[in-house]
PDB file of C-alpha atoms in Angstrom:
ATOM      1  CA  ASP A   1       1.462 121.604  79.912  1.00  0.00           C
ATOM      2  CA  THR A   2       3.782 123.077  77.315  1.00  0.00           C
ATOM      3  CA  GLY A   3       6.306 124.346  79.861  1.00  0.00           C
ATOM      4  CA  VAL A   4       7.911 127.773  80.155  1.00  0.00           C
ATOM      5  CA  SER A   5       9.031 129.153  76.804  1.00  0.00           C
ATOM      6  CA  GLN A   6      11.726 131.792  76.311  1.00  0.00           C
ATOM      7  CA  ASN A   7      12.704 133.634  73.154  1.00  0.00           C
ATOM      8  CA  PRO A   8      15.161 134.134  71.684  1.00  0.00           C
ATOM      9  CA  ARG A   9      17.428 131.337  72.897  1.00  0.00           C
ATOM     10  CA  HIS A  10      20.529 133.308  72.008  1.00  0.00           C
ATOM     11  CA  LYS A  11      21.142 137.005  71.481  1.00  0.00           C
ATOM     12  CA  ILE A  12      24.400 138.578  70.359  1.00  0.00           C
ATOM     13  CA  THR A  13      24.552 142.338  70.306  1.00  0.00           C
ATOM     14  CA  LYS A  14      27.003 145.203  70.419  1.00  0.00           C
ATOM     15  CA  ARG A  15      27.629 147.165  73.568  1.00  0.00           C
ATOM     16  CA  GLY A  16      25.225 150.072  73.886  1.00  0.00           C
ATOM     17  CA  GLN A  17      22.352 148.414  72.036  1.00  0.00           C
ATOM     18  CA  ASN A  18      18.970 147.643  73.592  1.00  0.00           C
ATOM     19  CA  VAL A  19      17.709 144.065  73.825  1.00  0.00           C
ATOM     20  CA  THR A  20      14.351 142.551  74.751  1.00  0.00           C
ATOM     21  CA  PHE A  21      13.590 139.005  75.834  1.00  0.00           C
ATOM     22  CA  ARG A  22      10.225 137.302  76.040  1.00  0.00           C
ATOM     23  CA  CYS A  23       8.917 134.691  78.457  1.00  0.00           C
ATOM     24  CA  ASP A  24       5.708 132.706  78.105  1.00  0.00           C
ATOM     25  CA  PRO A  25       4.917 131.002  81.417  1.00  0.00           C
ATOM     26  CA  ILE A  26       2.857 127.880  82.035  1.00  0.00           C
ATOM     27  CA  SER A  27      -0.670 129.069  81.315  1.00  0.00           C
ATOM     28  CA  GLU A  28      -2.248 128.643  84.747  1.00  0.00           C
ATOM     29  CA  HIS A  29       0.716 130.091  86.647  1.00  0.00           C
ATOM     30  CA  ASN A  30       0.123 133.583  87.968  1.00  0.00           C
ATOM     31  CA  ARG A  31       3.643 134.127  89.331  1.00  0.00           C
ATOM     32  CA  LEU A  32       6.500 134.860  86.951  1.00  0.00           C
ATOM     33  CA  TYR A  33      10.143 135.345  87.927  1.00  0.00           C
ATOM     34  CA  TRP A  34      13.214 136.618  86.097  1.00  0.00           C
ATOM     35  CA  TYR A  35      16.714 135.471  87.053  1.00  0.00           C
ATOM     36  CA  ARG A  36      20.227 136.063  85.788  1.00  0.00           C
ATOM     37  CA  GLN A  37      22.771 133.239  85.759  1.00  0.00           C
ATOM     38  CA  THR A  38      26.474 133.626  85.083  1.00  0.00           C
ATOM     39  CA  LEU A  39      28.961 130.804  84.511  1.00  0.00           C
ATOM     40  CA  GLY A  40      29.533 128.687  87.586  1.00  0.00           C
ATOM     41  CA  GLN A  41      26.828 130.400  89.612  1.00  0.00           C
ATOM     42  CA  GLY A  42      23.272 129.688  90.598  1.00  0.00           C
ATOM     43  CA  PRO A  43      20.380 131.794  89.333  1.00  0.00           C
ATOM     44  CA  GLU A  44      20.181 135.263  90.907  1.00  0.00           C
ATOM     45  CA  PHE A  45      16.748 136.765  91.474  1.00  0.00           C
ATOM     46  CA  LEU A  46      15.956 139.895  89.446  1.00  0.00           C
ATOM     47  CA  THR A  47      12.219 140.480  89.780  1.00  0.00           C
ATOM     48  CA  TYR A  48       8.850 138.782  90.017  1.00  0.00           C
ATOM     49  CA  PHE A  49       5.253 139.392  89.011  1.00  0.00           C
ATOM     50  CA  GLN A  50       2.003 138.212  90.434  1.00  0.00           C
ATOM     51  CA  ASN A  51      -0.409 138.481  87.530  1.00  0.00           C
ATOM     52  CA  GLU A  52       0.406 141.877  85.950  1.00  0.00           C
ATOM     53  CA  ALA A  53       1.802 143.472  89.126  1.00  0.00           C
ATOM     54  CA  GLN A  54       5.560 143.662  89.577  1.00  0.00           C
ATOM     55  CA  LEU A  55       5.830 142.989  93.309  1.00  0.00           C
ATOM     56  CA  GLU A  56       9.539 142.842  93.987  1.00  0.00           C
ATOM     57  CA  LYS A  57      12.791 143.920  92.353  1.00  0.00           C
ATOM     58  CA  SER A  58      16.335 143.026  93.290  1.00  0.00           C
ATOM     59  CA  ARG A  59      19.023 145.624  93.820  1.00  0.00           C
ATOM     60  CA  LEU A  60      20.735 143.847  90.886  1.00  0.00           C
ATOM     61  CA  LEU A  61      18.078 145.332  88.625  1.00  0.00           C
ATOM     62  CA  SER A  62      19.638 148.643  87.600  1.00  0.00           C
ATOM     63  CA  ASP A  63      17.614 151.398  85.963  1.00  0.00           C
ATOM     64  CA  ARG A  64      18.737 150.061  82.575  1.00  0.00           C
ATOM     65  CA  PHE A  65      16.584 146.984  83.170  1.00  0.00           C
ATOM     66  CA  SER A  66      12.818 147.013  82.905  1.00  0.00           C
ATOM     67  CA  ALA A  67      10.320 144.183  82.980  1.00  0.00           C
ATOM     68  CA  GLU A  68       6.657 144.095  82.096  1.00  0.00           C
ATOM     69  CA  ARG A  69       3.792 141.653  82.188  1.00  0.00           C
ATOM     70  CA  PRO A  70       1.021 143.729  80.696  1.00  0.00           C
ATOM     71  CA  LYS A  71      -1.842 141.239  80.649  1.00  0.00           C
ATOM     72  CA  GLY A  72      -0.656 138.882  83.320  1.00  0.00           C
ATOM     73  CA  SER A  73       0.415 136.308  80.749  1.00  0.00           C
ATOM     74  CA  PHE A  74       3.732 136.680  78.901  1.00  0.00           C
ATOM     75  CA  SER A  75       6.496 138.935  80.181  1.00  0.00           C
ATOM     76  CA  THR A  76       9.301 140.920  78.593  1.00  0.00           C
ATOM     77  CA  LEU A  77      12.656 141.919  80.033  1.00  0.00           C
ATOM     78  CA  GLU A  78      14.404 144.848  78.356  1.00  0.00           C
ATOM     79  CA  ILE A  79      17.997 145.911  78.873  1.00  0.00           C
ATOM     80  CA  GLN A  80      18.885 149.357  77.606  1.00  0.00           C
ATOM     81  CA  ARG A  81      22.405 150.508  76.703  1.00  0.00           C
ATOM     82  CA  THR A  82      23.874 147.060  77.210  1.00  0.00           C
ATOM     83  CA  GLU A  83      27.253 146.685  78.894  1.00  0.00           C
ATOM     84  CA  GLN A  84      29.813 143.853  78.822  1.00  0.00           C
ATOM     85  CA  GLY A  85      28.770 142.858  82.335  1.00  0.00           C
ATOM     86  CA  ASP A  86      25.245 142.123  81.119  1.00  0.00           C
ATOM     87  CA  SER A  87      26.488 138.993  79.335  1.00  0.00           C
ATOM     88  CA  ALA A  88      24.718 136.116  81.084  1.00  0.00           C
ATOM     89  CA  MET A  89      21.906 133.611  80.808  1.00  0.00           C
ATOM     90  CA  TYR A  90      18.540 135.201  81.585  1.00  0.00           C
ATOM     91  CA  LEU A  91      16.108 132.680  82.987  1.00  0.00           C
ATOM     92  CA  CYS A  92      12.376 132.913  83.440  1.00  0.00           C
ATOM     93  CA  ALA A  93      10.387 130.752  85.832  1.00  0.00           C
ATOM     94  CA  SER A  94       6.718 130.501  86.700  1.00  0.00           C
ATOM     95  CA  SER A  95       4.670 129.071  89.542  1.00  0.00           C
ATOM     96  CA  LEU A  96       1.257 129.127  91.099  1.00  0.00           C
ATOM     97  CA  GLU A  97       0.635 131.675  93.793  1.00  0.00           C
ATOM     98  CA  ALA A  98       1.805 130.776  97.299  1.00  0.00           C
ATOM     99  CA  VAL A  99      -0.935 129.117  99.329  1.00  0.00           C
ATOM    100  CA  TRP A 100      -1.083 129.981 103.034  1.00  0.00           C
ATOM    101  CA  SER A 101       2.455 131.409 102.628  1.00  0.00           C
ATOM    102  CA  LYS A 102       3.652 128.055 101.257  1.00  0.00           C
ATOM    103  CA  ALA A 103       5.820 128.490  98.184  1.00  0.00           C
ATOM    104  CA  GLN A 104       4.762 126.604  95.083  1.00  0.00           C
ATOM    105  CA  PRO A 105       7.274 124.809  92.843  1.00  0.00           C
ATOM    106  CA  GLN A 106       8.955 126.936  90.199  1.00  0.00           C
ATOM    107  CA  HIS A 107       9.386 125.715  86.658  1.00  0.00           C
ATOM    108  CA  PHE A 108      12.126 127.237  84.517  1.00  0.00           C
ATOM    109  CA  GLY A 109      12.453 127.910  80.831  1.00  0.00           C
ATOM    110  CA  ASP A 110      15.682 127.147  78.982  1.00  0.00           C
ATOM    111  CA  GLY A 111      16.795 130.765  79.130  1.00  0.00           C
ATOM    112  CA  THR A 112      18.099 133.401  76.755  1.00  0.00           C
ATOM    113  CA  ARG A 113      21.877 133.542  76.504  1.00  0.00           C
ATOM    114  CA  LEU A 114      23.008 137.144  75.973  1.00  0.00           C
ATOM    115  CA  SER A 115      26.454 137.904  74.613  1.00  0.00           C
ATOM    116  CA  ILE A 116      27.670 141.501  74.439  1.00  0.00           C
ATOM    117  CA  LEU A 117      30.413 142.177  71.891  1.00  0.00           C
TER     118      LEU A 117
ATOM    119  CA  GLY B   1      19.131 138.390 103.122  1.00  0.00           C
ATOM    120  CA  GLU B   2      19.447 134.637 102.838  1.00  0.00           C
ATOM    121  CA  ASN B   3      22.871 133.052 102.285  1.00  0.00           C
ATOM    122  CA  VAL B   4      22.948 129.573 100.769  1.00  0.00           C
ATOM    123  CA  GLU B   5      26.209 127.629 100.664  1.00  0.00           C
ATOM    124  CA  GLN B   6      26.560 124.424  98.656  1.00  0.00           C
ATOM    125  CA  HIS B   7      29.266 121.749  98.794  1.00  0.00           C
ATOM    126  CA  PRO B   8      31.072 120.219  97.061  1.00  0.00           C
ATOM    127  CA  SER B   9      31.423 122.311  93.912  1.00  0.00           C
ATOM    128  CA  THR B  10      32.463 119.238  91.908  1.00  0.00           C
ATOM    129  CA  LEU B  11      31.819 115.563  92.549  1.00  0.00           C
ATOM    130  CA  SER B  12      32.873 112.477  90.593  1.00  0.00           C
ATOM    131  CA  VAL B  13      31.463 109.050  91.399  1.00  0.00           C
ATOM    132  CA  GLN B  14      31.568 105.631  89.792  1.00  0.00           C
ATOM    133  CA  GLU B  15      28.376 104.431  88.175  1.00  0.00           C
ATOM    134  CA  GLY B  16      26.270 102.640  90.778  1.00  0.00           C
ATOM    135  CA  ASP B  17      27.740 104.528  93.731  1.00  0.00           C
ATOM    136  CA  SER B  18      25.866 107.142  95.770  1.00  0.00           C
ATOM    137  CA  ALA B  19      26.296 110.900  95.594  1.00  0.00           C
ATOM    138  CA  VAL B  20      25.567 113.380  98.378  1.00  0.00           C
ATOM    139  CA  ILE B  21      25.372 117.155  98.022  1.00  0.00           C
ATOM    140  CA  LYS B  22      24.969 119.420 101.042  1.00  0.00           C
ATOM    141  CA  CYS B  23      23.618 122.922 101.510  1.00  0.00           C
ATOM    142  CA  THR B  24      23.446 125.259 104.461  1.00  0.00           C
ATOM    143  CA  TYR B  25      21.322 128.364 104.800  1.00  0.00           C
ATOM    144  CA  SER B  26      21.162 131.318 107.157  1.00  0.00           C
ATOM    145  CA  ASP B  27      17.527 132.491 107.340  1.00  0.00           C
ATOM    146  CA  SER B  28      15.523 130.501 109.867  1.00  0.00           C
ATOM    147  CA  ALA B  29      12.320 131.721 108.149  1.00  0.00           C
ATOM    148  CA  SER B  30      13.115 129.667 105.039  1.00  0.00           C
ATOM    149  CA  ASN B  31      10.327 127.139 104.631  1.00  0.00           C
ATOM    150  CA  TYR B  32      10.734 125.443 101.256  1.00  0.00           C
ATOM    151  CA  PHE B  33      13.811 123.718  99.862  1.00  0.00           C
ATOM    152  CA  PRO B  34      13.836 122.602  96.215  1.00  0.00           C
ATOM    153  CA  TRP B  35      16.634 120.902  94.311  1.00  0.00           C
ATOM    154  CA  TYR B  36      17.243 121.467  90.611  1.00  0.00           C
ATOM    155  CA  LYS B  37      19.204 119.615  87.940  1.00  0.00           C
ATOM    156  CA  GLN B  38      20.630 121.684  85.105  1.00  0.00           C
ATOM    157  CA  GLU B  39      22.007 120.141  81.942  1.00  0.00           C
ATOM    158  CA  LEU B  40      24.179 122.013  79.482  1.00  0.00           C
ATOM    159  CA  GLY B  41      22.202 124.591  77.522  1.00  0.00           C
ATOM    160  CA  LYS B  42      19.022 123.969  79.498  1.00  0.00           C
ATOM    161  CA  GLY B  43      17.194 125.659  82.324  1.00  0.00           C
ATOM    162  CA  PRO B  44      17.111 124.180  85.844  1.00  0.00           C
ATOM    163  CA  GLN B  45      14.680 121.293  86.218  1.00  0.00           C
ATOM    164  CA  LEU B  46      12.985 120.667  89.556  1.00  0.00           C
ATOM    165  CA  ILE B  47      13.820 117.140  90.735  1.00  0.00           C
ATOM    166  CA  ILE B  48      12.655 117.061  94.351  1.00  0.00           C
ATOM    167  CA  ASP B  49      11.597 119.470  97.070  1.00  0.00           C
ATOM    168  CA  ILE B  50      10.902 119.412 100.783  1.00  0.00           C
ATOM    169  CA  ARG B  51       8.982 121.670 103.136  1.00  0.00           C
ATOM    170  CA  SER B  52      10.065 122.756 106.578  1.00  0.00           C
ATOM    171  CA  ASN B  53       7.626 120.494 108.414  1.00  0.00           C
ATOM    172  CA  VAL B  54       9.182 117.343 106.938  1.00  0.00           C
ATOM    173  CA  GLY B  55      12.554 115.795 107.731  1.00  0.00           C
ATOM    174  CA  GLU B  56      12.996 113.510 104.749  1.00  0.00           C
ATOM    175  CA  LYS B  57      11.457 112.857 101.360  1.00  0.00           C
ATOM    176  CA  LYS B  58      12.255 110.180  98.815  1.00  0.00           C
ATOM    177  CA  ASP B  59      11.441 109.719  95.146  1.00  0.00           C
ATOM    178  CA  GLN B  60      12.894 106.553  93.648  1.00  0.00           C
ATOM    179  CA  ARG B  61      16.712 106.998  93.614  1.00  0.00           C
ATOM    180  CA  ILE B  62      16.589 110.559  94.928  1.00  0.00           C
ATOM    181  CA  ALA B  63      16.095 111.640  98.535  1.00  0.00           C
ATOM    182  CA  VAL B  64      16.355 114.907 100.406  1.00  0.00           C
ATOM    183  CA  THR B  65      16.915 115.363 104.138  1.00  0.00           C
ATOM    184  CA  LEU B  66      16.348 118.541 106.114  1.00  0.00           C
ATOM    185  CA  ASN B  67      17.684 119.542 109.516  1.00  0.00           C
ATOM    186  CA  LYS B  68      15.969 122.819 110.409  1.00  0.00           C
ATOM    187  CA  THR B  69      17.768 123.174 113.709  1.00  0.00           C
ATOM    188  CA  ALA B  70      21.179 123.008 112.046  1.00  0.00           C
ATOM    189  CA  LYS B  71      19.907 124.836 108.917  1.00  0.00           C
ATOM    190  CA  HIS B  72      21.177 122.319 106.442  1.00  0.00           C
ATOM    191  CA  PHE B  73      19.679 120.020 103.863  1.00  0.00           C
ATOM    192  CA  SER B  74      21.137 117.389 101.596  1.00  0.00           C
ATOM    193  CA  LEU B  75      20.442 115.645  98.304  1.00  0.00           C
ATOM    194  CA  HIS B  76      21.146 111.936  98.083  1.00  0.00           C
ATOM    195  CA  ILE B  77      21.286 110.093  94.762  1.00  0.00           C
ATOM    196  CA  THR B  78      21.662 106.325  94.949  1.00  0.00           C
ATOM    197  CA  GLU B  79      22.665 103.869  92.211  1.00  0.00           C
ATOM    198  CA  THR B  80      23.992 106.714  90.078  1.00  0.00           C
ATOM    199  CA  GLN B  81      23.789 106.457  86.300  1.00  0.00           C
ATOM    200  CA  PRO B  82      25.686 108.373  83.586  1.00  0.00           C
ATOM    201  CA  GLU B  83      22.535 110.367  82.814  1.00  0.00           C
ATOM    202  CA  ASP B  84      22.687 111.776  86.347  1.00  0.00           C
ATOM    203  CA  SER B  85      25.729 113.802  85.240  1.00  0.00           C
ATOM    204  CA  ALA B  86      24.714 117.477  85.420  1.00  0.00           C
ATOM    205  CA  VAL B  87      24.937 120.538  87.662  1.00  0.00           C
ATOM    206  CA  TYR B  88      22.723 120.393  90.731  1.00  0.00           C
ATOM    207  CA  PHE B  89      21.468 123.449  92.606  1.00  0.00           C
ATOM    208  CA  CYS B  90      19.860 123.682  96.004  1.00  0.00           C
ATOM    209  CA  ALA B  91      17.553 126.578  96.793  1.00  0.00           C
ATOM    210  CA  THR B  92      15.596 128.038  99.675  1.00  0.00           C
ATOM    211  CA  HIS B  93      12.459 130.136  99.754  1.00  0.00           C
ATOM    212  CA  THR B  94      11.831 132.992 102.149  1.00  0.00           C
ATOM    213  CA  GLY B  95       9.999 136.276 101.833  1.00  0.00           C
ATOM    214  CA  ASN B  96       8.625 135.575  98.331  1.00  0.00           C
ATOM    215  CA  GLN B  97      12.103 135.009  96.908  1.00  0.00           C
ATOM    216  CA  PHE B  98      14.139 131.978  96.022  1.00  0.00           C
ATOM    217  CA  TYR B  99      17.856 131.869  96.813  1.00  0.00           C
ATOM    218  CA  PHE B 100      20.155 129.428  95.054  1.00  0.00           C
ATOM    219  CA  GLY B 101      23.403 127.737  95.939  1.00  0.00           C
ATOM    220  CA  THR B 102      26.400 127.957  93.618  1.00  0.00           C
ATOM    221  CA  GLY B 103      25.898 124.484  92.183  1.00  0.00           C
ATOM    222  CA  THR B 104      27.582 121.083  92.224  1.00  0.00           C
ATOM    223  CA  SER B 105      28.885 119.611  88.996  1.00  0.00           C
ATOM    224  CA  LEU B 106      28.279 115.855  89.252  1.00  0.00           C
ATOM    225  CA  THR B 107      30.088 113.469  86.927  1.00  0.00           C
ATOM    226  CA  VAL B 108      29.113 109.802  86.929  1.00  0.00           C
ATOM    227  CA  ILE B 109      31.917 107.687  85.476  1.00  0.00           C
ATOM    228  CA  PRO B 110      30.699 104.615  83.550  1.00  0.00           C
TER     229      PRO B 110
END
C-alpha cells in the first residue's frame, strides 16, 4: 500500500493560466474523490469517480474545472483560466466502492497547493 | 444538503489531559462518521470512524461516541501527548458524498 499520491505538491501560476493536477489512488480503490480546502476550512467536495465514470459533481465545480479518470486508475483535475479565488489546496482521496450502501473509509493524498499570482 | 458543525475551533490542553471535540449534523440519513487528523502540509489522515448502528468505538487513546437521535458525535482523546497537536476534522457520509466540519486546532502543551 503506497498510499494516495498527488503531483505536483505545489503550483504557482499567473492568473489566466491553465493548470493540471494528477492523483494516483491506492491501486485497488475504484472510487476517487477531488476536494478543495481553503485555510481554516474542511475539505469541500468537488467531484468523484467510480472507476472511469464521473458520477457526481458539486455546484462548486464551475465550467472552468474538468476532471478525468480515463482508465479508471489515475485522475487529473484541470483548471482553465485560473482566477485568484482558485488559490487553495486540492486534495484527492480514494476508497473502495460502498458495500450494501455502507461507505468505505477514504484515504487522502497530501494535496496540491495552488497559488495564483 | 448536509450541514456539519464542529466545536470548538481551537482547543489547548496540558499534556496528559483529555480532549473532546464535538460535531453535529443535520441529515438523518448520514450513516458513517469518520474523524481525520491533519498535520501542517499534509492531507487528512483517518484516525477512527463509526457507523450508525454503533454507539461507541475505541482505539487505544482515541474514542468516538455517536448519538443518532440527537445527531451529534464526539471525538475523545485521553492522555494527550504533544504529537497529538494537529487539526482534527469530523465528517459525515450521505448520498455518496462526504461532508466535513470546519476543523478543531488542538494544541497539547508539554
